[in-house]
Coordinates of C-alpha atoms and ligand atoms in Angstrom, one line a residue:
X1 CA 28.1 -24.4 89.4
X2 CA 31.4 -23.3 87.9
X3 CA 31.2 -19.8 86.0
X4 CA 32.9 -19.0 83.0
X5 CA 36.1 -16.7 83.5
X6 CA 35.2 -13.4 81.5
X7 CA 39.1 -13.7 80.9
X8 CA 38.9 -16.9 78.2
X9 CA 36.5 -14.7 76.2
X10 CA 38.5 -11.3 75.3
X11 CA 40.8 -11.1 72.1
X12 CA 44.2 -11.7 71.6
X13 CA 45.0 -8.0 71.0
X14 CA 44.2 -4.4 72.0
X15 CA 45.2 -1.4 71.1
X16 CA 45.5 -0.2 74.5
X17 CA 45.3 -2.0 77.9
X18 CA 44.6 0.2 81.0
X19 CA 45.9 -1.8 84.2
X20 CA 43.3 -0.6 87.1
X21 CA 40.0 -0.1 87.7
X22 CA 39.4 2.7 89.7
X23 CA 38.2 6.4 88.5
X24 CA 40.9 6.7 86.8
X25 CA 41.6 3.7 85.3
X26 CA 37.6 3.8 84.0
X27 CA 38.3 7.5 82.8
X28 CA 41.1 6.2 80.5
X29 CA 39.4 3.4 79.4
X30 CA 36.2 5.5 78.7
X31 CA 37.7 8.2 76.5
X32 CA 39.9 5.3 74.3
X33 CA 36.8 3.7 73.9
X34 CA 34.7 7.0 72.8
X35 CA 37.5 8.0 70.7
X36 CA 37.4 4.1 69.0
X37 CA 40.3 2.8 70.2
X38 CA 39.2 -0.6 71.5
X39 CA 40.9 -0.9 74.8
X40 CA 40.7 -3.6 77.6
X41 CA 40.7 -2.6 81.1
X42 CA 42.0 -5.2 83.7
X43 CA 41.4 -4.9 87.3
X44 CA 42.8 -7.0 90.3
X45 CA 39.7 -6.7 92.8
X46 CA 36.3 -5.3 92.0
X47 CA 36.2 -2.2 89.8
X48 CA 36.4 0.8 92.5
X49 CA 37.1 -1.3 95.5
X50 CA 40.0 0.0 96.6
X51 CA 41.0 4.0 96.8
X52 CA 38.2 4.9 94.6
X53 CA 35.8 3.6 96.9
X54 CA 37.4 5.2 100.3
X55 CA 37.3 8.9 99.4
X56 CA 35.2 11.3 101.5
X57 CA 32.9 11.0 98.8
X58 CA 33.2 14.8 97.8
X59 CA 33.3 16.7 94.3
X60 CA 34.5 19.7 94.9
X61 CA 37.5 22.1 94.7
X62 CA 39.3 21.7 97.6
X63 CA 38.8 24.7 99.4
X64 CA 42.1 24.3 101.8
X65 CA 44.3 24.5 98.6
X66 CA 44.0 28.2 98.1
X67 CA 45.7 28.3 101.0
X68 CA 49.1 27.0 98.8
X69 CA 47.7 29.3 96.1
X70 CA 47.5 26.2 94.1
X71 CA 44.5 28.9 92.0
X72 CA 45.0 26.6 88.8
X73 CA 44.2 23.6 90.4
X74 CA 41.1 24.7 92.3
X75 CA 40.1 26.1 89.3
X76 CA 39.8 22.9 87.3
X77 CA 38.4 20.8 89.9
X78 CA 35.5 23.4 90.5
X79 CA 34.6 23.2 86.5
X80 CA 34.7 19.1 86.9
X81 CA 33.0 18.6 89.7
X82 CA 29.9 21.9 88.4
X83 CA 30.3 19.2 85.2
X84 CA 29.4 16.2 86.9
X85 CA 26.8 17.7 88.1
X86 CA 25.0 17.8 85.3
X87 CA 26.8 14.6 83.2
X88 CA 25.0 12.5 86.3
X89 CA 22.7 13.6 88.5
X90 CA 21.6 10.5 89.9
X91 CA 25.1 10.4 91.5
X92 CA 26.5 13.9 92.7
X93 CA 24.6 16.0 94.3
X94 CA 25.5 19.9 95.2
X95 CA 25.4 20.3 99.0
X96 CA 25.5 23.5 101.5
X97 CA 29.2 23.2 103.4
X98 CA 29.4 25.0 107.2
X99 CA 32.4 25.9 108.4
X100 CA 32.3 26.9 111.8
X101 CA 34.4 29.5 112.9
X102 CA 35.5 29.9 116.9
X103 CA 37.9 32.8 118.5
X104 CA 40.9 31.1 119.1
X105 CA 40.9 29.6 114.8
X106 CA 43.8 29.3 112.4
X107 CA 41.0 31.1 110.1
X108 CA 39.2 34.2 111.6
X109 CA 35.8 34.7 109.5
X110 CA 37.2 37.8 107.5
X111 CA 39.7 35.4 105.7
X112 CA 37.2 33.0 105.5
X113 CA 34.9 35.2 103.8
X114 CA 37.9 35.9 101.7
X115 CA 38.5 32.2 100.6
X116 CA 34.9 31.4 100.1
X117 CA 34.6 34.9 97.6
X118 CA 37.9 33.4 95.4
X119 CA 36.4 29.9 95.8
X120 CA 33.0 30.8 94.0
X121 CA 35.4 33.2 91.2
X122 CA 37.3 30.5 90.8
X123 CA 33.8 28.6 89.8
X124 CA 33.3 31.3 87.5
X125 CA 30.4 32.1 89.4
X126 CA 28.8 28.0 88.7
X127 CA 28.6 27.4 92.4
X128 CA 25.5 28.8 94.1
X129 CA 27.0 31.6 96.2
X130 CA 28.7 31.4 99.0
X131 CA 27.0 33.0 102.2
X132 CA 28.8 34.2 106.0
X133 CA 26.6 33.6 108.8
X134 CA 26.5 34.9 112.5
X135 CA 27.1 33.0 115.6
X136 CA 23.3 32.7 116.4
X137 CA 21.9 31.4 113.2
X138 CA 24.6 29.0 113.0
X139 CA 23.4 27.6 116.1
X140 CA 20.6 27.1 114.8
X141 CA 21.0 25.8 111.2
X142 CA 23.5 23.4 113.2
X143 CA 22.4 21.3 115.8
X144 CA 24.5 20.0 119.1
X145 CA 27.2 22.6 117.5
X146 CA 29.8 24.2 120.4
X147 CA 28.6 27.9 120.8
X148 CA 31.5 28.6 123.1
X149 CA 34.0 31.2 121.1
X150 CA 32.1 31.0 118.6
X151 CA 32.2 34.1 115.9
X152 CA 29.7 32.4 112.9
X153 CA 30.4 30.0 109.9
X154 CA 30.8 30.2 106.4
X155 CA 28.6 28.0 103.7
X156 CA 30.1 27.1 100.2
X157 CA 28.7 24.7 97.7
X158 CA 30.4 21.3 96.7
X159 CA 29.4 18.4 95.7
X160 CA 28.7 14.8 97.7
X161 CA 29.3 11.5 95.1
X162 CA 28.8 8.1 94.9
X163 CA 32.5 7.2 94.3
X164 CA 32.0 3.5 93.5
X165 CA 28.9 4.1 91.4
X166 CA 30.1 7.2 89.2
X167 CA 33.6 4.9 88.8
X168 CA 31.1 1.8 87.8
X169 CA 29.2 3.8 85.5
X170 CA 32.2 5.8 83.7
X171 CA 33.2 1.8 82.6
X172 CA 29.4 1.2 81.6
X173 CA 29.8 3.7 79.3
X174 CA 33.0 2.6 77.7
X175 CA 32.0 -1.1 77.4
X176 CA 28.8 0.6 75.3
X177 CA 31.3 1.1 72.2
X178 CA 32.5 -1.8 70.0
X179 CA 35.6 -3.5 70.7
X180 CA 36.3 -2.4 74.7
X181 CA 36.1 -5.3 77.1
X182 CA 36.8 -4.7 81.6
X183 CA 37.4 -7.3 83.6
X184 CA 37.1 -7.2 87.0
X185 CA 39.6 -9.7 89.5
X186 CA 42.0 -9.8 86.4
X187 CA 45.4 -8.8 87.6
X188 CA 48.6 -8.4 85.4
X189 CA 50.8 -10.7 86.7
X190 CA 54.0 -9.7 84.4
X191 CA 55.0 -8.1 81.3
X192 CA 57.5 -8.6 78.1
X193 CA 58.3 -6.3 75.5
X194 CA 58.9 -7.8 72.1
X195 CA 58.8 -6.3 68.9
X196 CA 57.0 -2.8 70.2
X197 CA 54.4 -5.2 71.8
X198 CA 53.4 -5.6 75.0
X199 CA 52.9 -9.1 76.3
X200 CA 50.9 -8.8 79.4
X201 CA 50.3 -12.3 81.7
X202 CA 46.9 -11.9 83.3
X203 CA 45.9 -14.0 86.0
X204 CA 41.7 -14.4 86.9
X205 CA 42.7 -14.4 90.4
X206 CA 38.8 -16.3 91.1
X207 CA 39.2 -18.9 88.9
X208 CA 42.7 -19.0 88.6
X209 CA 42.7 -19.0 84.7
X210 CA 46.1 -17.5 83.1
X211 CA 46.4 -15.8 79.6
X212 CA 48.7 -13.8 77.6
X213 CA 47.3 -10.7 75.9
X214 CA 49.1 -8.4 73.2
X215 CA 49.2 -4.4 73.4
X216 CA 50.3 -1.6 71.8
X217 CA 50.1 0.7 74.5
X218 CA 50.4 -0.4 78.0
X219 CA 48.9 2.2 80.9
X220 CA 48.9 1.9 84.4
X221 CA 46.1 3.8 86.0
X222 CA 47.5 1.6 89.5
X223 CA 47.0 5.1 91.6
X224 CA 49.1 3.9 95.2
X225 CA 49.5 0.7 94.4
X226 CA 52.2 1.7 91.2
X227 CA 55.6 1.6 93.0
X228 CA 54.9 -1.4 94.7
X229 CA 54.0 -3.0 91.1
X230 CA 56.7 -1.6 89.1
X231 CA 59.5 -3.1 91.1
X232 CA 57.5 -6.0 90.7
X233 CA 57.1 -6.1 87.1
X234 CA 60.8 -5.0 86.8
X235 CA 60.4 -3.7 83.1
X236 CA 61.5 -0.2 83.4
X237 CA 64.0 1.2 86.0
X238 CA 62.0 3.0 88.1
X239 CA 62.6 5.4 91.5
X240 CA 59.5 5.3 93.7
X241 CA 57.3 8.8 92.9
X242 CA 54.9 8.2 95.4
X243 CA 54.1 9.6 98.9
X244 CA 51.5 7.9 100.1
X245 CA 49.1 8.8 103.0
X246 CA 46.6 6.9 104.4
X247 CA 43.1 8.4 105.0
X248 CA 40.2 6.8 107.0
X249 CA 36.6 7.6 107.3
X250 CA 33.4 6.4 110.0
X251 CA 30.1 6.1 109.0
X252 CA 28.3 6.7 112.2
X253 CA 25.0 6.3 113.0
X254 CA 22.3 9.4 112.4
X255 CA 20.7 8.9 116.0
X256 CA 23.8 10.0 117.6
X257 CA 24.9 13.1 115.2
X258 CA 21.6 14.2 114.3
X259 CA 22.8 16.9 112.0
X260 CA 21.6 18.2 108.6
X261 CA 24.0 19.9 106.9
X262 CA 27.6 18.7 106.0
X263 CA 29.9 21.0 108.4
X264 CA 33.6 21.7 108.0
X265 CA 35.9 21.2 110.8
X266 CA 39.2 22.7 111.5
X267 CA 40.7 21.5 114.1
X268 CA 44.1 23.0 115.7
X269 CA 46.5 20.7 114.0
X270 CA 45.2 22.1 110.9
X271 CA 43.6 19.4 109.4
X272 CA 40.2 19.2 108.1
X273 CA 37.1 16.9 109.0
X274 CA 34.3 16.7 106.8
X275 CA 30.9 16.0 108.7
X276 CA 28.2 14.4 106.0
X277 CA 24.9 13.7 106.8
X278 CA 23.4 11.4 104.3
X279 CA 20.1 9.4 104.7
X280 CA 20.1 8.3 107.7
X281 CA 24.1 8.3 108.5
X282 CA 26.8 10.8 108.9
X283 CA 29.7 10.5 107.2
X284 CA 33.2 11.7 109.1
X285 CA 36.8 11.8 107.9
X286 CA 39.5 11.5 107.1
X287 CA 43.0 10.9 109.1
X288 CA 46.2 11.6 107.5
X289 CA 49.1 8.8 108.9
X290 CA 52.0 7.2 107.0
X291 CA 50.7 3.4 105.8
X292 CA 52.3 0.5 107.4
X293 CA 50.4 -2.5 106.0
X294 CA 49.8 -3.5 102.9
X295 CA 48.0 -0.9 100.5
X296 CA 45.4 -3.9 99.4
X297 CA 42.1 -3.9 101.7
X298 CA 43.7 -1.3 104.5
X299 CA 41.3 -0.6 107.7
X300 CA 40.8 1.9 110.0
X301 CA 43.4 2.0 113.5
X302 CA 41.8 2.7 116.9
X303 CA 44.1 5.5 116.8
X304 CA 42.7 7.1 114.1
X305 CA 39.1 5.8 115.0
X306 CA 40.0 8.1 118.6
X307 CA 40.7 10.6 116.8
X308 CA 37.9 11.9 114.8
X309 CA 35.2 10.5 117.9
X310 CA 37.3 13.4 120.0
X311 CA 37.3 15.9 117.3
X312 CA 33.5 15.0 116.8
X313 CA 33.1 15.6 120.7
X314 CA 35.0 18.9 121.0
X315 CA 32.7 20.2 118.0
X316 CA 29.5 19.0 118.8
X317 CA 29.6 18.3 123.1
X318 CA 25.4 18.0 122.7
X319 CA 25.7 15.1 120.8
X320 CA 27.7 12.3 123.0
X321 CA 29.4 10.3 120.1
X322 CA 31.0 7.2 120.9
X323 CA 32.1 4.6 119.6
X324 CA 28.9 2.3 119.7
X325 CA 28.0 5.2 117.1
X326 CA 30.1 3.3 114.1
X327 CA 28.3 1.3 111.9
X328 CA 31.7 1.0 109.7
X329 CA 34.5 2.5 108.7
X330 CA 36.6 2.6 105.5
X331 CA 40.4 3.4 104.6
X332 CA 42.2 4.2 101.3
X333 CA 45.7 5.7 100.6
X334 CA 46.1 8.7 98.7
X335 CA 48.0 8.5 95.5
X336 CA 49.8 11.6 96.1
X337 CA 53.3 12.3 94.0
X338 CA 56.5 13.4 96.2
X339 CA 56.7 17.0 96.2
X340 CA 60.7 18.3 95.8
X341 CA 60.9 19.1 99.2
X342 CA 59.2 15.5 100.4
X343 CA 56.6 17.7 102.7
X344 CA 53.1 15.9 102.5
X345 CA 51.5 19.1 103.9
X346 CA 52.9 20.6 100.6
X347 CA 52.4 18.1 98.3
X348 CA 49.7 19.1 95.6
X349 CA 47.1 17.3 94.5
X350 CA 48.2 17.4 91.1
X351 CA 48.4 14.6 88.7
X352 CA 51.8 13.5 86.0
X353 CA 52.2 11.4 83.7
X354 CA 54.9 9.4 83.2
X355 CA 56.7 7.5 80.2
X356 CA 59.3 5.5 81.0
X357 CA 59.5 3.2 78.1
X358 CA 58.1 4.2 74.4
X359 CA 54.1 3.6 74.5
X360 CA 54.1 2.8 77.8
X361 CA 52.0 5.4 80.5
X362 CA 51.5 5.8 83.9
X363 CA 48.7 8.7 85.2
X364 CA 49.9 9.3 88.7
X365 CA 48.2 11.6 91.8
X366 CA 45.3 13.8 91.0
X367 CA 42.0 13.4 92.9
X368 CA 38.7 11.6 92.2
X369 CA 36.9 15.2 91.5
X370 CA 39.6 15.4 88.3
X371 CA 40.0 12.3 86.6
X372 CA 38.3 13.1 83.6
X373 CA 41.3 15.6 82.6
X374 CA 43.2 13.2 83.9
X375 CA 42.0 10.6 81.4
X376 CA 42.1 13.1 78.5
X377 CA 46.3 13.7 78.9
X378 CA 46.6 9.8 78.1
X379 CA 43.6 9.5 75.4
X380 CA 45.1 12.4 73.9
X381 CA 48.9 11.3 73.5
X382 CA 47.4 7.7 72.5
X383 CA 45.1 9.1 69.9
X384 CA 47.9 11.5 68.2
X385 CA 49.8 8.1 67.6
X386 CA 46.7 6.7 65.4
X387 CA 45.9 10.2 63.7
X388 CA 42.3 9.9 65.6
X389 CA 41.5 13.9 66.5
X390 CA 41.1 14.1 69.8
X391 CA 38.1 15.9 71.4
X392 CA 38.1 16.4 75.0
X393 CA 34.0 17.7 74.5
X394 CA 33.0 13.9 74.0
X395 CA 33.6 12.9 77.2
X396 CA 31.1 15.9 78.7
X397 CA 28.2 13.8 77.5
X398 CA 26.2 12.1 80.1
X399 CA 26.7 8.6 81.0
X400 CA 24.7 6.3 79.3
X401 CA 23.9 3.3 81.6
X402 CA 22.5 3.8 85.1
X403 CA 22.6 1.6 88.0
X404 CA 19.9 -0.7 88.6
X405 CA 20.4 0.8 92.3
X406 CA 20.6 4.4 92.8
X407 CA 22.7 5.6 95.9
X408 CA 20.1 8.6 96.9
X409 CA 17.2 6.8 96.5
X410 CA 16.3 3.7 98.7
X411 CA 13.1 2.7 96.7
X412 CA 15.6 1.4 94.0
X413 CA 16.7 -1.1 96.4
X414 CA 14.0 -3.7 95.0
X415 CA 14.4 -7.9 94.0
X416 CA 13.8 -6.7 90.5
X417 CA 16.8 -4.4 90.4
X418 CA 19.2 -6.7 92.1
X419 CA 18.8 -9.0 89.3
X420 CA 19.0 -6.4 86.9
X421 CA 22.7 -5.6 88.5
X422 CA 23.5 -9.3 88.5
X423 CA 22.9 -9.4 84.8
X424 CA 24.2 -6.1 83.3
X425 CA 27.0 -4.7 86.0
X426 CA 29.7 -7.1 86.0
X427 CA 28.9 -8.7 89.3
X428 CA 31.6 -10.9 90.0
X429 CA 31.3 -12.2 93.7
X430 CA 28.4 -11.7 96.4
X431 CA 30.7 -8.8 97.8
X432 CA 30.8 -6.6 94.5
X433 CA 27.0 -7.0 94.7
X434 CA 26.6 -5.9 98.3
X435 CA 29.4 -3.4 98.5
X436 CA 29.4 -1.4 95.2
X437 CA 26.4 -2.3 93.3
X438 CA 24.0 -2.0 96.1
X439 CA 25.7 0.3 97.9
X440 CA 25.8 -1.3 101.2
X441 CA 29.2 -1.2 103.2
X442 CA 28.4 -3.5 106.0
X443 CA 25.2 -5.2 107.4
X444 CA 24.5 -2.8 110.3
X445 CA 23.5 -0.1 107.2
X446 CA 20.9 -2.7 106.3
X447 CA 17.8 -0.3 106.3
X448 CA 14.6 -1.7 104.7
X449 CA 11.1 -2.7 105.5
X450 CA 12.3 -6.4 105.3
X451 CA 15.6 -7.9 107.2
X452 CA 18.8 -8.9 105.4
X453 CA 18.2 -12.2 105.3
X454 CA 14.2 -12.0 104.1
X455 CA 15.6 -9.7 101.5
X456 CA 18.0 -12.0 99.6
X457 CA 17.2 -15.5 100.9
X458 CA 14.4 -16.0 98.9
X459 CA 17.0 -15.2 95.5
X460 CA 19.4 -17.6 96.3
X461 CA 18.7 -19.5 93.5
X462 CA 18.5 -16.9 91.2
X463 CA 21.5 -15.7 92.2
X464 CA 23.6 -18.5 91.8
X465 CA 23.4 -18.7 88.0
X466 CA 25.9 -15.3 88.3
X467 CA 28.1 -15.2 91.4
X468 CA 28.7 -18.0 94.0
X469 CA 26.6 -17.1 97.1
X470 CA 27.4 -17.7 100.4
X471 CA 25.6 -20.5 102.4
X472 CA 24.8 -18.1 105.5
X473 CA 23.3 -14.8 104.2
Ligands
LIG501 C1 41.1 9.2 102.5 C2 40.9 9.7 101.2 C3 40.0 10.7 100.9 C4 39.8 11.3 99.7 N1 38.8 12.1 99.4 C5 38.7 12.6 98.1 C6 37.5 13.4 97.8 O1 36.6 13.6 98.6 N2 37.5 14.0 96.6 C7 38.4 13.7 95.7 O2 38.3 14.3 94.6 N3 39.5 12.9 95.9 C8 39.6 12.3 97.1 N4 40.6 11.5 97.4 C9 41.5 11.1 96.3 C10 40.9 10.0 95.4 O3 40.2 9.1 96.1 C11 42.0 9.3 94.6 O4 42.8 10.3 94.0 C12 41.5 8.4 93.5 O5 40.4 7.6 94.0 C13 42.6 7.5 93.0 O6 42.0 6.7 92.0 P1 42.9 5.7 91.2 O7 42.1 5.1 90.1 O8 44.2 6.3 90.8 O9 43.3 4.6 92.3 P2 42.5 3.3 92.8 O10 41.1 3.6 93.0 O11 43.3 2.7 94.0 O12 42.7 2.3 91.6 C14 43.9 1.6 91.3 C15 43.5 0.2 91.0 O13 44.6 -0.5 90.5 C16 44.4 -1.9 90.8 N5 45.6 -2.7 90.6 C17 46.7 -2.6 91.4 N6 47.6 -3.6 90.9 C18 47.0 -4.2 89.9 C19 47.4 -5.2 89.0 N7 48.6 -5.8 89.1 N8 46.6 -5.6 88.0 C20 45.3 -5.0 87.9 N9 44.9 -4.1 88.7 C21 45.8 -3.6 89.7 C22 43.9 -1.8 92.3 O14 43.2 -3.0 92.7 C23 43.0 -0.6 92.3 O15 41.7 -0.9 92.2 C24 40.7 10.9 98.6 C25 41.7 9.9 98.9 C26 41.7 9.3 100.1 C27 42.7 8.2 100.4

């Protein structure tokens, strides 16, 4: 059966077109919308399927920036990520971080106790407090841990996310007022300026469809894909602002890393690897290397798989992790905007915006944990032009349409609610359903009373009047 492209069914003209559909992309597109600007959103791949879907899945502060007294910043990703908290529950939850602490560290444990005392100020005092503990009891609050040189650990509280879902979710909530459309595997092929309009060429790169649709106000929430595209849309002159980094993650199997706390590495080249126990699989990342490939899609090198098993094994010798332990692993480049000095160590997570033509934006660097600020610099500007008053306090409601499938809680994985996701979450190909809507990044995380394949054959049918399925399941 041949589907309809969503693409044939939108307006002529919008106010505002947001081009990209990760967080922040669906940030921008939700505030426009709450403030009643009708906006479309236009995304080349899935909604969240590319950086916003490769994070380390974290809310939180970023505890290793008060080491470039970057206080401001910390600051306001603390108060977004204790916000999200509360705006969806279903989605974040607030964890107990270790960080182990050994002889020979960068960090001895009275700096650490230092850091983690600023870190929960910096909160003003929203994070449940941070607490110091001695070698022995983190032995045993942390199993397989290396108790060689080691002095004790320090616990903070962040915040573990469902990046895909809370990125789905934010454009749920947007498409709920008048007037907004998304579209998902729409991609702006080029763009004109004529008359103070934006004529964008969109391409539905599934069925192949091609339309022109008008703007006002053209924004690029294109995170590290946005030098790439502006030398390819050629409509502004424009010097590349990015320095990206590419990041990758394992999920490994709980059997081998049977851990039950998320624990903070810091190994000697100063980097940091987050340890995440969730369900029944550990989460491990990230790398830091210069990209090579293409930015679309990237994957995970053996070097970089080599190097967190080894750091795993130098922290936790009891455990034997190998790498028969991966069930998958994931990849994503950070957005992050050249610092003066071109020093990646030193670039900031902080986010700019940029406007290179009149009405035209582009919301640059940043980090997942802060893309609701980062939405309300563009909503705001935009609004100011139409006289709309702009308040930043109606985005800090909660969202208003939950996934059929809940990341935390596997007895949402029924039939019932994989239809329900067919029908109301833009499901566009049998990989947004398994990846994003349900959650699951690769067969081998298949974990149910019933096998893949006596799960969804029986729905073939059903399935088919919304996505093409695949003849092998
Ligand atoms: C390894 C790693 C770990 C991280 N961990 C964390 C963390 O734990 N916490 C945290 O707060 N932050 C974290 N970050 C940062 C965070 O993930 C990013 O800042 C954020 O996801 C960027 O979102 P974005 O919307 O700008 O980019 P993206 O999610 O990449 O969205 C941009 C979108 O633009 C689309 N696009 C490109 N060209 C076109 C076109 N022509 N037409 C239409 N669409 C187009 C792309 O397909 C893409 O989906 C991490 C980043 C990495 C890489």
């Amino acid at each position: 059966m041949k589907l309809d492209s969503p693409l044939l069914n939108c307006e002529n003209h919008y106010p505002a077109l947001v081009v990209g559909g990760g967080i922040v992309g669906a940030g921008i597109f939700r505030d426009l919308s709450i403030h009643g600007i009708p906006t479309l959103l236009v995304e080349k791949k899935d909604f969240s399927s590319q950086t916003s879907q490769s994070s380390s899945k974290m809310l939180h502060g970023g505890i290793r920036y008060l080491e470039n007294l970057d206080f401001a910043l910390v600051w306001e990703a603390l108060h977004e990520k204790n916000l999200w908290l509360k705006l969806a529950p279903h989605l974040c939850k607030e964890k107990a971080f270790y960080m182990p602490v050994y002889k020979d560290a960068l960090r001895p444990l009275w700096m650490v106790r230092c850091g983690l005392m600023l870190y929960d100020f910096l909160s003003s005092y929203q994070n449940s407090p941070y607490q110091v503990l001695g070698k022995e009891e983190s032995l045993k609050k942390l199993n397989h841990l290396r108790s060689e040189g080691l002095t004790g650990s320090g616990i903070y509280y962040d915040a573990i996310v469902d990046d895909a879902k809370l990125t789905l979710e934010v454009i749920y909530d947007g498409l709920i007022e008048k007037n907004s459309q998304a579209l998902n595997h729409v991609s702006l092929e080029s763009v004109e300026k004529k008359d103070n309009i934006y004529k964008c060429h969109l391409k539905d790169t599934l069925s192949g469809d091609m339309r022109v649709i008008t703007t006002d106000n053209l924004i690029f929430a294109t995170g590290p894909f946005t030098d790439h595209l502006m030398k390819k849309l050629d409509i502004v002159k424009w010097e590349n602002k990015l320095l990206p980094s590419k990041g990758s993650h394992l999920w490994i199997s709980k059997k081998s890393l049977n851990i039950d706390h998320p624990v903070v590495l810091t190994p000697k080249d100063g980097r940091v690897i987050f340890v995440i126990p969730q369900n029944e699989k550990v989460l491990v990342g990230t790398t830091e290397v210069q990209p090579e490939e293409d930015f679309f899609d990237v994957k995970a090198s053996h070097l970089e798989i080599d190097y967190l098993i080894h750091n795993l094994n130098e922290y936790f010798p009891g455990a034997k992790v190998s790498k028969s332990s991966i069930l998958s692993t994931f990849s994503g480049i950070r957005p992050l905007v050249k610092d003066e000095s071109g020093d990646k160590g030193k670039t900031a997570r902080e986010h700019k915006l940029y406007q290179p033509r009149s009405n035209m934006y582009l919301m640059l660097g940043g980090k997942y944990t802060t893309f609701r600020v980062m939405a309300s610099d563009v909503a705001r500007e935009i609004c100011s032009k139409y006289r709309i008053p702009y308040n930043s306090n109606k985005t800090k409601s909660p969202l208003r349409q939950t996934s059929a499938v809940l990341p935390f809680d596997s007895s949402t994985l029924t039939r019932e609610n994989v239809m329900l996701a067919l029908e109301f979450e833009k499901v566009r190909t049998f990989e947004d359903l398994i990846s994003r809507r349900l959650g699951i990044p690769h067969k081998d995380h298949w974990n149910h009373q019933l096998s893949y394949s006596e799960f969804f054959t029986p729905m073939i049918k059903e399935m088919s009047h919304f996505i093409s399925v695949p003849k092998e399941i």
